[in-house]
Coordinates of C-alpha atoms in Angstrom, one line a residue:
M13 CA 52.5 -9.2 -25.0
D14 CA 49.9 -6.5 -24.7
L15 CA 50.0 -4.5 -23.2
E16 CA 46.6 -2.5 -23.3
R17 CA 45.5 -5.1 -21.1
L18 CA 48.1 -3.6 -18.4
A19 CA 46.5 0.3 -18.7
N20 CA 43.8 -0.4 -15.7
I21 CA 46.7 -2.2 -13.7
S22 CA 47.7 -0.2 -9.6
L23 CA 51.7 -1.3 -9.0
L24 CA 52.9 -1.5 -5.7
Y25 CA 57.8 -2.1 -6.7
V26 CA 59.4 -2.5 -3.9
E27 CA 63.3 -2.0 -4.2
D28 CA 66.2 -0.7 -2.2
E29 CA 68.5 0.8 -4.9
V30 CA 67.5 5.0 -5.5
M31 CA 68.3 4.7 -8.9
L32 CA 67.4 1.4 -9.9
R33 CA 64.2 1.6 -8.8
E34 CA 63.5 5.1 -10.2
S35 CA 64.2 4.4 -13.4
M36 CA 62.0 1.6 -13.2
S37 CA 59.4 3.4 -11.7
A38 CA 59.3 5.6 -14.5
L39 CA 58.9 2.9 -17.1
L40 CA 55.9 1.3 -15.4
Q41 CA 54.8 4.3 -15.0
D42 CA 54.3 4.6 -19.5
V43 CA 52.9 1.3 -18.9
F44 CA 50.0 0.9 -16.4
F45 CA 47.5 2.9 -14.7
R46 CA 49.4 4.1 -11.4
V47 CA 52.8 2.8 -9.8
F48 CA 54.0 2.7 -6.2
S49 CA 58.2 2.2 -5.5
A50 CA 59.8 1.6 -1.6
S51 CA 62.5 1.4 -0.6
D52 CA 62.6 -1.8 1.6
G53 CA 59.1 -3.9 2.8
R54 CA 58.2 -2.2 5.7
E55 CA 57.3 0.8 4.3
A56 CA 55.9 -2.0 1.4
L57 CA 53.1 -2.8 4.1
E58 CA 51.9 0.3 4.6
I59 CA 51.3 0.9 0.8
F60 CA 49.8 -2.3 0.6
E61 CA 47.8 -1.4 3.4
R62 CA 46.3 1.8 2.1
E63 CA 46.3 1.8 -1.9
K64 CA 44.0 -1.0 -4.0
I65 CA 47.2 -2.8 -5.6
D66 CA 47.2 -5.3 -7.5
V67 CA 50.3 -6.6 -8.2
V68 CA 53.6 -6.6 -6.7
I69 CA 57.4 -6.5 -8.2
S70 CA 60.3 -7.0 -5.2
D71 CA 63.7 -7.8 -4.6
I72 CA 64.4 -10.2 -2.1
R73 CA 67.6 -8.7 0.1
M74 CA 66.4 -5.7 0.9
P75 CA 67.4 -3.8 4.9
V76 CA 65.0 -3.3 7.3
M77 CA 62.8 -5.9 5.5
D78 CA 63.5 -7.9 3.1
G79 CA 61.7 -9.2 0.4
L80 CA 60.6 -12.8 2.2
A81 CA 59.5 -11.2 4.8
M82 CA 57.1 -8.5 2.9
A83 CA 55.5 -11.4 0.8
R84 CA 54.8 -13.7 4.3
A85 CA 53.0 -10.6 5.4
L86 CA 51.5 -9.6 2.1
K87 CA 49.9 -13.4 1.7
K88 CA 48.3 -13.3 5.3
V89 CA 46.6 -9.6 4.4
D90 CA 44.8 -10.7 0.9
P91 CA 46.3 -14.4 0.3
D92 CA 45.3 -13.8 -3.7
I93 CA 47.9 -10.8 -4.2
P94 CA 50.5 -11.8 -7.2
I95 CA 54.3 -11.5 -6.0
V96 CA 57.4 -11.4 -9.0
F97 CA 60.3 -10.9 -7.8
L98 CA 63.5 -10.0 -9.1
T99 CA 66.6 -11.2 -8.0
A100 CA 70.0 -10.9 -8.7
H101 CA 70.8 -14.3 -6.9
S102 CA 69.9 -17.6 -8.1
D103 CA 70.6 -19.6 -4.8
A104 CA 68.5 -22.7 -4.5
T105 CA 67.8 -21.4 -0.6
Y106 CA 65.7 -18.6 -2.0
L107 CA 63.8 -20.4 -5.1
F108 CA 62.5 -22.7 -2.3
E109 CA 61.4 -20.6 0.7
S110 CA 59.6 -18.4 -2.8
I111 CA 57.8 -21.4 -3.8
R112 CA 56.7 -21.5 -0.9
I113 CA 55.4 -18.5 -0.2
G114 CA 52.9 -18.8 -3.2
I115 CA 55.5 -16.3 -5.2
D116 CA 53.9 -16.2 -8.7
A117 CA 56.7 -15.6 -10.6
Y118 CA 61.0 -15.5 -9.9
I119 CA 62.9 -13.4 -12.1
E120 CA 66.4 -12.5 -11.8
K121 CA 68.4 -8.9 -12.8
P122 CA 69.2 -7.8 -14.7
V123 CA 65.8 -7.4 -15.7
N124 CA 64.6 -8.2 -19.3
I125 CA 61.8 -5.5 -19.8
D126 CA 59.5 -7.8 -22.3
E127 CA 59.8 -10.7 -20.1
L128 CA 59.2 -9.0 -17.4
F129 CA 55.6 -7.7 -18.4
T130 CA 55.1 -11.2 -19.8
N131 CA 55.5 -12.5 -16.9
I132 CA 53.0 -10.0 -14.7
E133 CA 50.2 -10.7 -17.7
K134 CA 50.9 -14.5 -16.4
V135 CA 50.1 -13.7 -12.9
L136 CA 47.2 -11.7 -13.5
L137 CA 45.0 -14.0 -15.5
P138 CA 44.1 -16.2 -12.5
I139 CA 42.9 -12.9 -11.0
E140 CA 41.7 -11.6 -14.0
Q141 CA 39.7 -15.2 -14.9
K142 CA 38.7 -14.9 -10.8
K143 CA 37.0 -11.8 -10.8
L144 CA 35.4 -12.2 -14.3
L145 CA 34.2 -16.0 -12.6
A146 CA 32.9 -13.5 -10.0
H147 CA 31.2 -11.2 -12.4
Q148 CA 29.2 -13.6 -14.2
H149 CA 28.0 -15.2 -10.5
A150 CA 27.0 -11.9 -9.6
F151 CA 24.6 -11.4 -12.5
I152 CA 23.1 -15.6 -13.4
D153 CA 20.8 -17.7 -11.3
Q154 CA 23.6 -20.5 -10.5
L155 CA 20.4 -22.9 -10.8
T156 CA 18.8 -22.3 -13.6
G157 CA 22.1 -19.9 -15.6
L158 CA 19.2 -17.3 -16.1
K159 CA 20.2 -14.4 -15.9
N160 CA 18.7 -12.3 -12.4
R161 CA 17.6 -9.6 -10.9
F162 CA 21.3 -8.1 -10.9
A163 CA 21.0 -7.8 -14.2
L164 CA 17.2 -7.7 -15.5
N165 CA 18.4 -4.1 -13.3
Q166 CA 21.4 -3.2 -15.0
Q167 CA 19.5 -3.9 -18.5
F168 CA 16.4 -2.2 -17.3
E169 CA 19.2 1.0 -16.8
R170 CA 19.6 0.6 -20.8
D171 CA 16.2 1.1 -21.2
E172 CA 16.2 0.4 -24.1
H173 CA 13.5 -2.7 -24.1
N174 CA 10.1 -2.2 -25.4
L175 CA 8.0 -4.9 -23.7
T176 CA 8.3 -7.0 -20.2
I177 CA 6.6 -9.9 -19.3
V178 CA 7.1 -11.4 -15.6
I179 CA 5.6 -15.6 -15.4
D180 CA 4.7 -17.0 -12.0
I181 CA 4.6 -20.5 -11.3
D182 CA 1.5 -20.7 -9.8
N183 CA 1.5 -24.0 -8.3
F184 CA 5.1 -24.4 -7.0
K185 CA 5.1 -24.0 -3.8
I186 CA 3.0 -27.5 -3.5
I187 CA 5.1 -28.9 -5.8
N188 CA 8.0 -27.7 -3.1
D189 CA 5.3 -28.9 -0.4
L190 CA 4.6 -32.6 -1.8
Y191 CA 7.7 -34.3 -3.6
G192 CA 10.8 -31.9 -2.2
T193 CA 13.2 -28.7 -3.0
D194 CA 15.5 -31.2 -5.3
V195 CA 13.0 -31.8 -7.4
G196 CA 11.2 -27.8 -7.4
N197 CA 14.7 -26.9 -8.4
F198 CA 14.7 -30.3 -11.3
V199 CA 11.5 -27.4 -12.5
L200 CA 12.7 -24.8 -12.1
R201 CA 15.3 -25.4 -14.6
K202 CA 13.7 -27.9 -17.1
F203 CA 11.2 -24.2 -17.0
A204 CA 14.2 -22.0 -17.5
Q205 CA 15.5 -24.8 -21.1
F206 CA 11.7 -24.3 -21.8
L207 CA 11.7 -20.3 -21.9
G208 CA 15.2 -20.2 -23.8
D209 CA 14.4 -23.2 -26.4
T210 CA 11.3 -22.1 -26.8
L211 CA 11.7 -17.7 -26.2
G212 CA 15.3 -17.4 -26.4
E213 CA 15.3 -16.0 -29.8
M214 CA 12.8 -13.3 -29.3
F215 CA 13.3 -12.2 -24.8
D216 CA 16.7 -12.0 -22.4
I217 CA 14.4 -14.5 -19.7
F218 CA 15.0 -13.2 -15.8
R219 CA 14.5 -15.9 -12.5
V220 CA 13.7 -12.8 -10.6
G221 CA 12.4 -14.5 -7.5
S222 CA 12.2 -18.2 -6.4
D223 CA 9.5 -19.4 -8.9
D224 CA 8.7 -15.7 -10.5
F225 CA 10.2 -15.3 -14.1
V226 CA 10.5 -11.9 -16.8
L227 CA 11.2 -12.0 -20.5
L228 CA 11.5 -8.6 -21.5
G229 CA 11.7 -7.9 -26.0
Y230 CA 12.9 -5.6 -28.3
L231 CA 9.8 -5.5 -30.5
A232 CA 9.8 -2.0 -32.6
Q233 CA 5.8 -2.5 -32.9
D234 CA 2.5 -1.3 -31.9
Q235 CA 0.1 -1.7 -29.1
H236 CA -2.2 -4.9 -31.1
Y237 CA 1.5 -6.5 -31.8
Y238 CA 2.1 -6.7 -28.5
E239 CA -0.8 -8.5 -27.2
D240 CA -1.1 -10.3 -30.4
T241 CA 1.8 -11.6 -29.7
V242 CA 1.9 -12.6 -25.5
A243 CA -1.8 -14.3 -26.6
L244 CA 0.2 -16.6 -29.6
L245 CA 3.4 -17.1 -27.5
F246 CA 1.0 -17.9 -24.0
G247 CA -3.0 -18.6 -24.6
E248 CA -1.9 -22.6 -25.1
N249 CA 1.3 -22.4 -22.2
S250 CA -0.5 -21.9 -19.9
D251 CA 0.2 -25.4 -18.2
L252 CA 3.2 -27.3 -18.8
I253 CA 4.1 -31.3 -18.4
F254 CA 8.3 -32.4 -16.9
Y255 CA 9.0 -35.9 -16.7
H256 CA 10.5 -36.8 -13.7
P257 CA 12.6 -40.1 -15.1
E258 CA 14.2 -40.9 -11.4
L259 CA 10.9 -40.7 -9.7
E260 CA 8.5 -42.0 -13.2
I261 CA 6.2 -38.9 -12.8
D262 CA 4.3 -36.4 -14.7
I263 CA 4.8 -33.1 -12.9
D264 CA 2.2 -30.5 -15.0
V265 CA 3.1 -26.9 -13.9
A266 CA 0.2 -23.9 -14.6
L267 CA 1.5 -20.4 -15.0
T268 CA 0.2 -17.0 -14.6
M269 CA 1.5 -14.1 -17.0
G270 CA 1.4 -10.5 -16.4
A271 CA 2.7 -8.0 -19.9
S272 CA 3.0 -4.7 -21.0
S273 CA 4.4 -2.4 -23.4
E274 CA 4.7 0.8 -21.3
V275 CA 7.5 3.4 -21.3
Y276 CA 7.8 3.9 -17.8
R277 CA 7.1 1.6 -14.6
S278 CA 6.8 -1.8 -17.4
L279 CA 7.8 -4.2 -14.6
E280 CA 5.3 -2.5 -12.1
T281 CA 3.0 -2.2 -14.9
A282 CA 3.7 -6.0 -15.4
D283 CA 3.4 -7.3 -12.6
M284 CA -0.2 -6.0 -11.8
A285 CA -1.1 -7.0 -15.5
L286 CA -0.4 -10.3 -13.7
K287 CA -1.6 -9.8 -10.2
H288 CA -5.4 -8.8 -12.2
A289 CA -4.9 -12.7 -14.4
K290 CA -4.3 -14.2 -11.1
E291 CA -7.3 -12.8 -9.4
Y292 CA -9.6 -13.1 -12.6
K293 CA -8.1 -16.8 -13.3
E294 CA -6.8 -15.9 -16.4
N295 CA -3.6 -17.3 -17.9
Y296 CA -2.5 -14.4 -18.8
A297 CA -3.5 -10.3 -18.9
F298 CA -1.7 -7.7 -20.5
Y299 CA -1.5 -3.8 -19.2
N300 CA -4.8 -1.7 -19.4
K301 CA -5.3 1.6 -17.4
R302 CA -8.2 0.6 -14.7
Y303 CA -5.2 -2.1 -13.9
D304 CA -3.9 0.4 -12.0
Y305 CA -2.6 -0.8 -7.7
R306 CA -2.2 2.1 -6.1
K307 CA -5.4 3.3 -5.3
I308 CA -5.1 -0.3 -3.4
Y309 CA -1.9 0.2 -2.2
Q310 CA -3.2 3.6 -0.7
Q311 CA -6.4 1.6 1.0
D312 CA -4.0 -0.1 2.3
L313 CA -1.3 1.9 3.8
A314 CA -4.9 3.9 4.9
C315 CA -6.0 0.3 6.8
T316 CA -2.3 0.6 8.1
R317 CA -2.6 3.3 10.6
R318 CA -6.4 2.0 11.2
I319 CA -4.8 -0.9 12.8
K320 CA -2.4 0.8 14.9
Q321 CA -4.4 3.1 16.1
A322 CA -6.6 0.6 17.2
I323 CA -3.4 -1.0 19.0
K324 CA -3.0 2.4 20.5
N325 CA -6.0 3.3 21.8
D326 CA -7.3 -0.3 23.1
K327 CA -9.7 -0.8 19.9
V328 CA -9.6 -3.8 19.2
I329 CA -12.3 -6.1 20.4
P330 CA -13.6 -8.4 21.6
F331 CA -17.9 -9.7 20.1
F332 CA -19.1 -13.0 21.0
Q333 CA -21.2 -15.1 18.9
P334 CA -23.9 -18.0 21.3
I335 CA -23.1 -21.6 20.4
V336 CA -26.6 -23.1 21.2
D337 CA -27.5 -26.7 22.2
P338 CA -31.0 -29.1 20.5
D339 CA -33.3 -26.6 22.4
E340 CA -31.6 -23.1 21.8
R341 CA -30.2 -22.4 24.9
I342 CA -26.2 -21.3 24.7
V343 CA -23.6 -23.9 26.1
R344 CA -20.5 -21.4 24.8
Y345 CA -19.1 -18.4 22.3
E346 CA -17.0 -18.7 20.2
C347 CA -15.0 -14.7 20.2
L348 CA -14.0 -12.9 17.2
M349 CA -12.0 -10.2 16.1
R350 CA -13.3 -6.6 15.2
I351 CA -11.3 -3.7 15.8
E352 CA -12.9 0.2 16.3
D353 CA -12.5 3.5 14.4
D354 CA -14.0 6.6 14.3
Q355 CA -17.6 4.6 15.8
S356 CA -17.1 2.0 12.7
I357 CA -16.6 -1.8 13.5
H358 CA -15.0 -3.4 10.9
M359 CA -15.0 -7.2 10.3
P360 CA -11.2 -9.1 10.4
D361 CA -11.9 -9.8 6.7
E362 CA -11.1 -6.0 6.6
F363 CA -8.0 -5.5 8.3
L364 CA -6.2 -9.2 8.9
P365 CA -4.6 -10.0 6.1
I366 CA -2.8 -5.8 5.9
A367 CA -1.5 -6.6 9.2
K368 CA 0.0 -10.4 8.5
K369 CA 1.8 -8.1 5.9
T370 CA 2.5 -5.2 8.4
K371 CA 3.0 -7.4 11.1
Q372 CA 0.6 -6.1 13.0
Y373 CA -1.1 -9.4 13.9
L374 CA 1.0 -11.0 16.9
T375 CA -0.1 -7.9 18.4
L376 CA -3.6 -7.7 17.6
T377 CA -3.9 -12.0 18.7
R378 CA -2.1 -10.5 21.9
Q379 CA -4.9 -8.0 22.9
M380 CA -7.7 -9.9 21.3
L381 CA -6.4 -13.2 24.2
E382 CA -6.3 -11.1 26.6
K383 CA -9.7 -9.2 26.4
C384 CA -11.3 -13.1 25.5
F385 CA -9.7 -14.6 29.1
F386 CA -10.0 -12.4 30.9
A387 CA -14.2 -12.3 29.7
A388 CA -13.9 -15.9 30.6
E389 CA -12.9 -15.2 34.1
L390 CA -15.3 -13.0 34.4
Y391 CA -18.7 -14.2 33.0
A392 CA -17.7 -17.9 34.0
R393 CA -18.9 -19.2 30.4
E394 CA -17.1 -21.5 28.1
I395 CA -15.7 -19.1 25.3
S396 CA -13.8 -20.8 22.0
I397 CA -11.0 -18.2 20.8
N398 CA -9.6 -19.0 17.3
L399 CA -6.0 -19.4 16.3
S400 CA -4.1 -19.3 13.0
V401 CA -1.0 -21.7 12.3
Q402 CA 1.5 -17.9 13.0
D403 CA -0.1 -18.0 16.3
M404 CA 0.8 -21.4 17.2
L405 CA 4.4 -20.9 15.6
S406 CA 5.4 -17.2 17.7
P407 CA 6.9 -18.3 21.3
D408 CA 5.3 -14.9 22.1
I409 CA 2.3 -16.0 21.1
T410 CA 2.5 -19.4 22.5
R411 CA 4.0 -18.7 25.7
Y412 CA 0.8 -16.3 26.8
I413 CA -1.4 -18.5 26.1
F414 CA 0.7 -21.6 28.2
E415 CA 0.6 -19.2 31.4
R416 CA -2.7 -17.5 31.5
L417 CA -3.7 -21.4 31.5
Q418 CA -1.7 -23.1 33.9
T419 CA -3.0 -19.5 36.3
L420 CA -6.6 -19.8 35.0
N421 CA -9.2 -21.4 37.5
M422 CA -11.2 -22.7 34.5
A423 CA -8.9 -23.9 31.5
E424 CA -11.5 -26.7 30.8
K425 CA -13.8 -23.7 29.5
I426 CA -11.5 -22.3 26.9
I427 CA -11.5 -24.0 23.9
F428 CA -8.8 -23.0 20.6
E429 CA -9.9 -24.0 17.6
I430 CA -7.9 -24.0 14.4
L431 CA -8.2 -24.3 10.7
E432 CA -7.8 -27.8 9.6
S433 CA -5.8 -26.8 6.2
E434 CA -3.3 -24.9 8.1
S435 CA -3.1 -27.5 10.8
I436 CA -2.1 -30.0 8.0
E437 CA 0.7 -28.0 6.4
N438 CA 2.3 -27.8 10.3
K439 CA 2.0 -31.1 11.9
E440 CA 5.0 -30.7 13.7
E441 CA 4.5 -27.4 15.3
V442 CA 0.7 -27.5 15.4
G443 CA 1.2 -31.5 17.5
R444 CA 3.4 -29.8 20.3
F445 CA 0.8 -27.0 20.9
I446 CA -2.5 -29.1 21.2
S447 CA -0.2 -31.7 23.6
R448 CA 0.0 -29.0 25.5
V449 CA -2.9 -26.7 26.0
K450 CA -4.6 -30.0 25.9
A451 CA -2.0 -31.4 29.2
L452 CA -3.3 -27.6 30.7
G453 CA -7.3 -28.4 30.8
A454 CA -7.8 -26.7 27.2
R455 CA -9.9 -28.5 24.0
I456 CA -9.3 -28.2 21.0
A457 CA -12.0 -27.7 17.9
I458 CA -11.0 -27.8 14.0
D459 CA -13.0 -24.9 12.2
D460 CA -14.2 -25.0 9.2
F461 CA -14.2 -29.1 8.5
G462 CA -15.0 -30.4 5.6
T463 CA -14.1 -27.6 2.3
G464 CA -11.3 -28.8 0.5
Y465 CA -9.6 -31.6 1.2
S466 CA -10.7 -33.3 4.7
N467 CA -8.0 -35.4 6.2
F468 CA -10.0 -38.3 8.2
S469 CA -6.5 -40.0 9.4
Y470 CA -5.1 -36.4 10.3
L471 CA -8.4 -35.5 12.6
L472 CA -7.8 -39.1 14.3
Q473 CA -4.3 -38.3 15.6
L474 CA -5.3 -34.2 16.8
K475 CA -7.9 -35.8 18.9
P476 CA -9.7 -32.1 19.1
A477 CA -12.8 -31.7 21.8
M478 CA -15.3 -30.5 19.0
I479 CA -15.9 -30.6 14.8
K480 CA -17.4 -27.3 13.6
I481 CA -18.9 -28.6 10.1
D482 CA -18.4 -25.6 7.8
G483 CA -20.9 -22.9 6.3
S484 CA -20.2 -23.7 2.7
L485 CA -22.0 -27.1 4.0
I486 CA -24.7 -25.8 5.7
R487 CA -25.4 -23.2 4.6
D488 CA -28.0 -24.4 2.0
I489 CA -28.5 -28.3 3.5
D490 CA -32.2 -27.7 3.9
R491 CA -31.7 -28.7 0.1
D492 CA -28.6 -29.9 -0.7
E493 CA -28.2 -33.2 -0.6
E494 CA -25.5 -34.2 -1.9
S495 CA -24.4 -31.4 1.2
R496 CA -26.5 -33.4 3.4
I497 CA -25.0 -36.4 2.7
I498 CA -22.0 -35.0 2.9
V499 CA -23.0 -33.6 7.0
E500 CA -23.6 -37.0 7.8
T501 CA -20.5 -38.6 6.4
I502 CA -19.5 -36.1 9.7
V503 CA -21.3 -36.7 11.9
L504 CA -21.4 -40.0 12.2
F505 CA -17.4 -40.8 12.1
A506 CA -17.6 -38.0 15.3
K507 CA -20.2 -39.5 16.8
R508 CA -17.8 -42.7 16.9
L509 CA -14.4 -41.5 17.4
G510 CA -17.1 -39.4 21.6
I511 CA -16.0 -35.9 18.9
H512 CA -18.3 -32.7 19.3
T513 CA -20.0 -31.3 16.2
V514 CA -21.0 -28.0 16.4
A515 CA -23.0 -26.7 12.0
E516 CA -21.6 -23.1 11.4
F517 CA -24.1 -20.5 9.7
V518 CA -27.5 -22.0 11.2
H519 CA -29.7 -18.6 9.4
T520 CA -33.0 -20.4 9.3
E521 CA -35.3 -22.5 11.3
K522 CA -35.0 -24.7 8.6
V523 CA -31.4 -25.8 8.3
F524 CA -32.2 -25.8 11.7
E525 CA -34.6 -28.8 11.7
V526 CA -32.7 -30.3 9.2
C527 CA -29.5 -30.3 11.5
K528 CA -30.5 -31.5 14.4
E529 CA -32.7 -34.3 12.0
I530 CA -28.9 -35.6 10.9
G531 CA -27.3 -35.5 14.6
I532 CA -25.3 -32.0 15.4
D533 CA -24.8 -31.6 18.9
S534 CA -24.9 -28.2 18.7
F535 CA -25.6 -24.6 16.7
Q536 CA -24.3 -21.1 16.1
G537 CA -25.5 -19.0 13.7
Y538 CA -26.9 -15.5 12.5
Y539 CA -30.7 -17.6 13.5
F540 CA -30.0 -17.4 17.0
S541 CA -28.0 -13.9 16.7
A542 CA -25.4 -11.8 15.1
P543 CA -22.0 -11.6 16.7
R544 CA -22.1 -8.6 20.1
T545 CA -20.4 -7.1 22.2
G546 CA -21.6 -8.7 24.6
F547 CA -23.1 -12.1 26.3
D548 CA -26.9 -13.7 26.6
H549 CA -24.7 -14.9 29.8
V550 CA -28.1 -16.6 31.3
P551 CA -28.8 -19.5 29.4
E552 CA -32.0 -18.9 29.1
A553 CA -32.2 -15.4 28.4
S554 CA -34.0 -13.6 26.1
R555 CA -31.4 -13.8 22.5
S556 CA -32.6 -9.3 22.4
N557 CA -31.0 -9.0 25.8
S558 CA -26.9 -8.9 26.4
I559 CA -24.2 -8.0 29.6
E560 CA -22.0 -5.4 27.5
Y561 CA -18.1 -6.5 27.5
G562 CA -16.1 -3.5 27.7
S563 CA -13.4 -2.5 25.8
A564 CA -11.8 0.4 27.1

């Protein structure tokens, strides 16, 4: 019998006989951490509700509330509370009712102390095992069996490590999207097994995010040794292949790693190294002070304030770039977002990525839409408006668009430009939005078509009114034969489907002439006009004339 195991236990003892209660309580106090005593079941319930009790020892026959009634009430409060009955009566009725309630032990009086302590140890064992299991669950990742973020935080508090490595599976989202979450989980388990088999003796290994892993090393060496170790470990292992036996396929897993031997902010600096490696397309990077991203964070904070002020002061401004026909007559305008700050105009790539991170993006979209719809009504011109998948998935944004199209007398002059890549990734949601706006009279254009993966079969499903051929194909089309062949194929395909084509990034007369020769329907670019705050609202107007659009 191990009495030390009872030294942290709080016990509630219930007995109506005063002398027995006092003598037994004194004996129990020598063994247990805390001992509470009660003269009947009701008093015991009151103590139980206000104190943390680990085990209850009780007589059965007592005034006011007997042991059986008390046990029923205690089990309602805590079904797992261990209860031991002490009784001078071996009545079978009491025994059967005790079993039905879930009493853990039944000891006859007079009580043998060794027997009592042995039984208490036994009834506490499942509770201790459950606590141990809960502790393990709290610090172990259930999918991979590795330690989790809580365990990592605990290890950081000990401050014993001197090498931190952060690993990210670069293509995990693609694996999940392509094969499903079951295969994604298979990859995570296999990667965890790989880490354990190859590095388990050298590092503590943690899974801290969906596809993020951290390794802590305890090597008492200098910086150069750490750098050589990281290069040796990961220079050749940046890509892995796991065979899935059921699907009978090899799954390529691409990795990027960042490492740091900094004493302070080790995880933060390792993460900075990881970001540097990703930015420069490297397999791994060892932290260098020039990787410190705090300046970037400060710039992001300043940008967040700039966006907030632009929203507050009505400085979200639409710029309009004309789209012309082969005779250079303006047929429509693309509406482009800018924000103004102290007389400076900021381009979308300066603020939209930050806006999306800080939940300001949809507010920018709403203000932009309001001004674009106003301009379309005021000048009775065709306008194309860029929408992201985030816009199309927002109930507030889509509701506003549907309401405005219903009240607009010229919905047919509104064209929504959506990115092909985003629409493919969110087919169902985007499809519902497209069907609705088409039914309300607006049209759809696929923006940046022809870059990366272009899904012609999906284009057939969307049935857009137009496609805008990406500027990367148009920019050098006058001297790049490959670009010309690709564009000719796109144009031929579009014409057979009755889809209007637009060439983006037309910046020279030569490019314009080649695009006309190929048969593209309309054209956009700095050769005709830079984006401006107003319209050339007469088709034959000079490129230098414009009507200002008020933003205030």
